[in-house]
One Martini backbone bead per residue (centre of mass of N, CA, C, O) as a GRO file, in nm:
protein
  183
    1UNK     BB    1  15.252   7.261  13.098
    2UNK     BB    2  15.283   7.560  12.899
    3UNK     BB    3  15.075   7.779  12.737
    4UNK     BB    4  15.289   7.972  12.619
    5UNK     BB    5  15.492   7.739  12.492
    6UNK     BB    6  15.284   7.468  12.413
    7UNK     BB    7  15.096   7.642  12.242
    8UNK     BB    8  14.960   7.713  11.960
    9UNK     BB    9  14.883   7.999  11.768
   10UNK     BB   10  14.825   7.869  11.488
   11UNK     BB   11  14.746   7.849  11.128
   12UNK     BB   12  14.622   8.175  11.067
   13UNK     BB   13  14.840   8.366  11.124
   14UNK     BB   14  14.696   8.679  11.218
   15UNK     BB   15  14.383   8.635  11.172
   16UNK     BB   16  14.408   8.368  11.329
   17UNK     BB   17  14.382   8.229  11.672
   18UNK     BB   18  14.500   8.136  11.969
   19UNK     BB   19  14.345   8.156  12.294
   20UNK     BB   20  14.430   8.211  12.629
   21UNK     BB   21  14.241   8.207  12.908
   22UNK     BB   22  14.229   8.400  13.219
   23UNK     BB   23  13.956   8.583  13.191
   24UNK     BB   24  13.638   8.607  13.238
   25UNK     BB   25  13.367   8.727  13.161
   26UNK     BB   26  13.257   8.926  13.443
   27UNK     BB   27  13.510   8.968  13.598
   28UNK     BB   28  13.695   9.102  13.906
   29UNK     BB   29  13.933   8.911  13.850
   30UNK     BB   30  14.287   8.913  13.830
   31UNK     BB   31  14.458   8.713  13.616
   32UNK     BB   32  14.780   8.543  13.580
   33UNK     BB   33  15.044   8.422  13.432
   34UNK     BB   34  15.274   8.195  13.530
   35UNK     BB   35  15.565   8.170  13.358
   36UNK     BB   36  15.689   7.916  13.494
   37UNK     BB   37  15.431   7.710  13.548
   38UNK     BB   38  15.142   7.791  13.388
   39UNK     BB   39  14.977   7.912  13.594
   40UNK     BB   40  14.740   8.069  13.778
   41UNK     BB   41  14.723   8.395  13.923
   42UNK     BB   42  14.628   8.608  14.164
   43UNK     BB   43  14.648   8.949  14.156
   44UNK     BB   44  14.339   9.075  14.179
   45UNK     BB   45  14.096   9.274  14.288
   46UNK     BB   46  13.919   9.503  14.170
   47UNK     BB   47  13.870   9.832  14.286
   48UNK     BB   48  13.634   9.847  14.107
   49UNK     BB   49  13.294   9.841  13.980
   50UNK     BB   50  13.408   9.607  13.770
   51UNK     BB   51  13.426   9.427  13.448
   52UNK     BB   52  13.494   9.210  13.215
   53UNK     BB   53  13.369   9.240  12.874
   54UNK     BB   54  13.573   9.003  12.810
   55UNK     BB   55  13.766   8.768  12.720
   56UNK     BB   56  14.091   8.720  12.875
   57UNK     BB   57  14.419   8.699  12.713
   58UNK     BB   58  14.642   8.505  12.500
   59UNK     BB   59  14.907   8.454  12.279
   60UNK     BB   60  15.082   8.210  12.198
   61UNK     BB   61  15.406   8.261  12.131
   62UNK     BB   62  15.425   8.556  12.259
   63UNK     BB   63  15.582   8.902  12.262
   64UNK     BB   64  15.557   9.181  12.416
   65UNK     BB   65  15.679   9.489  12.516
   66UNK     BB   66  15.615   9.404  12.836
   67UNK     BB   67  15.702   9.076  12.851
   68UNK     BB   68  15.440   8.960  12.755
   69UNK     BB   69  15.195   8.828  12.635
   70UNK     BB   70  14.966   8.885  12.404
   71UNK     BB   71  14.680   9.047  12.419
   72UNK     BB   72  14.328   8.923  12.442
   73UNK     BB   73  13.997   9.000  12.332
   74UNK     BB   74  13.711   8.776  12.358
   75UNK     BB   75  13.424   8.750  12.200
   76UNK     BB   76  13.139   8.606  12.375
   77UNK     BB   77  12.843   8.469  12.504
   78UNK     BB   78  13.052   8.341  12.702
   79UNK     BB   79  13.203   8.230  12.977
   80UNK     BB   80  13.537   8.139  13.008
   81UNK     BB   81  13.743   7.918  13.113
   82UNK     BB   82  14.026   7.906  13.244
   83UNK     BB   83  14.265   7.775  13.010
   84UNK     BB   84  14.125   7.811  12.753
   85UNK     BB   85  14.108   7.730  12.414
   86UNK     BB   86  14.062   7.971  12.155
   87UNK     BB   87  13.920   8.049  11.863
   88UNK     BB   88  14.032   8.343  11.677
   89UNK     BB   89  13.955   8.677  11.554
   90UNK     BB   90  14.082   8.951  11.421
   91UNK     BB   91  13.917   9.296  11.451
   92UNK     BB   92  14.145   9.452  11.628
   93UNK     BB   93  14.283   9.753  11.796
   94UNK     BB   94  14.419   9.842  12.118
   95UNK     BB   95  14.567  10.135  12.254
   96UNK     BB   96  14.777  10.170  12.534
   97UNK     BB   97  14.869  10.369  12.821
   98UNK     BB   98  15.078  10.217  13.073
   99UNK     BB   99  15.293  10.366  13.260
  100UNK     BB  100  15.415  10.489  12.974
  101UNK     BB  101  15.326  10.225  12.813
  102UNK     BB  102  15.276  10.021  12.565
  103UNK     BB  103  14.944   9.845  12.525
  104UNK     BB  104  14.831   9.586  12.356
  105UNK     BB  105  14.501   9.496  12.216
  106UNK     BB  106  14.337   9.234  12.098
  107UNK     BB  107  14.058   9.214  11.897
  108UNK     BB  108  13.807   8.952  11.931
  109UNK     BB  109  13.653   8.651  11.804
  110UNK     BB  110  13.473   8.370  11.824
  111UNK     BB  111  13.466   8.110  11.596
  112UNK     BB  112  13.260   7.914  11.789
  113UNK     BB  113  13.048   8.167  11.769
  114UNK     BB  114  12.755   8.258  11.609
  115UNK     BB  115  12.728   8.557  11.742
  116UNK     BB  116  13.050   8.648  11.634
  117UNK     BB  117  13.186   8.509  11.361
  118UNK     BB  118  13.098   8.747  11.147
  119UNK     BB  119  13.307   8.930  11.243
  120UNK     BB  120  13.579   9.147  11.099
  121UNK     BB  121  13.523   9.420  11.262
  122UNK     BB  122  13.496   9.645  11.515
  123UNK     BB  123  13.292   9.838  11.357
  124UNK     BB  124  13.056   9.604  11.362
  125UNK     BB  125  13.009   9.635  11.637
  126UNK     BB  126  12.849   9.724  11.893
  127UNK     BB  127  12.893  10.032  12.021
  128UNK     BB  128  12.837   9.973  12.321
  129UNK     BB  129  13.043   9.745  12.356
  130UNK     BB  130  13.291   9.925  12.287
  131UNK     BB  131  13.246  10.136  12.509
  132UNK     BB  132  13.277   9.938  12.743
  133UNK     BB  133  13.565   9.857  12.685
  134UNK     BB  134  13.695  10.134  12.706
  135UNK     BB  135  13.588  10.210  12.989
  136UNK     BB  136  13.721   9.990  13.146
  137UNK     BB  137  14.022  10.083  13.083
  138UNK     BB  138  13.983  10.372  13.202
  139UNK     BB  139  13.874  10.272  13.510
  140UNK     BB  140  14.014  10.010  13.657
  141UNK     BB  141  14.263  10.209  13.800
  142UNK     BB  142  14.164  10.463  13.958
  143UNK     BB  143  14.161  10.354  14.268
  144UNK     BB  144  14.493  10.318  14.231
  145UNK     BB  145  14.617  10.579  14.099
  146UNK     BB  146  14.598  10.510  13.786
  147UNK     BB  147  14.699  10.582  13.452
  148UNK     BB  148  14.499  10.549  13.148
  149UNK     BB  149  14.532  10.527  12.797
  150UNK     BB  150  14.283  10.526  12.531
  151UNK     BB  151  14.246  10.453  12.221
  152UNK     BB  152  14.140  10.400  11.928
  153UNK     BB  153  14.000  10.194  11.725
  154UNK     BB  154  14.130   9.949  11.516
  155UNK     BB  155  14.175   9.761  11.266
  156UNK     BB  156  14.272   9.451  11.186
  157UNK     BB  157  14.525   9.549  11.015
  158UNK     BB  158  14.668   9.661  11.282
  159UNK     BB  159  14.696   9.378  11.434
  160UNK     BB  160  14.869   9.191  11.257
  161UNK     BB  161  15.163   9.313  11.306
  162UNK     BB  162  15.157   9.276  11.611
  163UNK     BB  163  15.143   8.972  11.609
  164UNK     BB  164  15.394   8.916  11.438
  165UNK     BB  165  15.598   9.060  11.626
  166UNK     BB  166  15.538   8.880  11.878
  167UNK     BB  167  15.630   8.612  11.747
  168UNK     BB  168  15.919   8.698  11.681
  169UNK     BB  169  16.006   8.779  11.967
  170UNK     BB  170  15.965   8.501  12.089
  171UNK     BB  171  16.155   8.338  11.907
  172UNK     BB  172  16.410   8.492  11.988
  173UNK     BB  173  16.390   8.442  12.296
  174UNK     BB  174  16.384   8.131  12.289
  175UNK     BB  175  16.674   8.096  12.175
  176UNK     BB  176  16.804   8.247  12.441
  177UNK     BB  177  16.593   8.256  12.661
  178UNK     BB  178  16.400   8.255  12.992
  179UNK     BB  179  16.563   8.328  13.261
  180UNK     BB  180  16.380   8.548  13.408
  181UNK     BB  181  16.159   8.291  13.470
  182UNK     BB  182  16.318   8.128  13.644
  183UNK     BB  183  16.333   7.964  13.963
   0.00000   0.00000   0.00000
């Protein structure tokens, strides 16, 4: 089973969706989905003394502009085990420019966590928590001599069309095949 291809994106997309977690909150290890096998591979230990401020993963059956599944950061009071499927609600969008390319991050909250499931918009979240999120993405590649630009947080309504476009892009690509990922 490959979590990118075989897990449903959810029943109420783009407002709520399933997220497959790759990296638990608090980790300094960057894991990525191996697109062929569906397993996680260790990409690297982060070069800076930083850690992921939220559970980091992707929306299944989505294809972002960078050729990967669409990224999602899911706030939850617990660190979630990698490859766990979480029900999440989109509360915002963060737009990054990474190596000159747009890289969208859906900001979400865990629907099954009573500490976070009442949030509807990123603007409702504690401001310090959102500053930590932004600062993480501004800093985490600095010691690798890579530059990342992080835009302002946008509301949930900005994230919905990004999710929809990523699902459509995946569907189109799936019809023609994912040959570039075959072994």
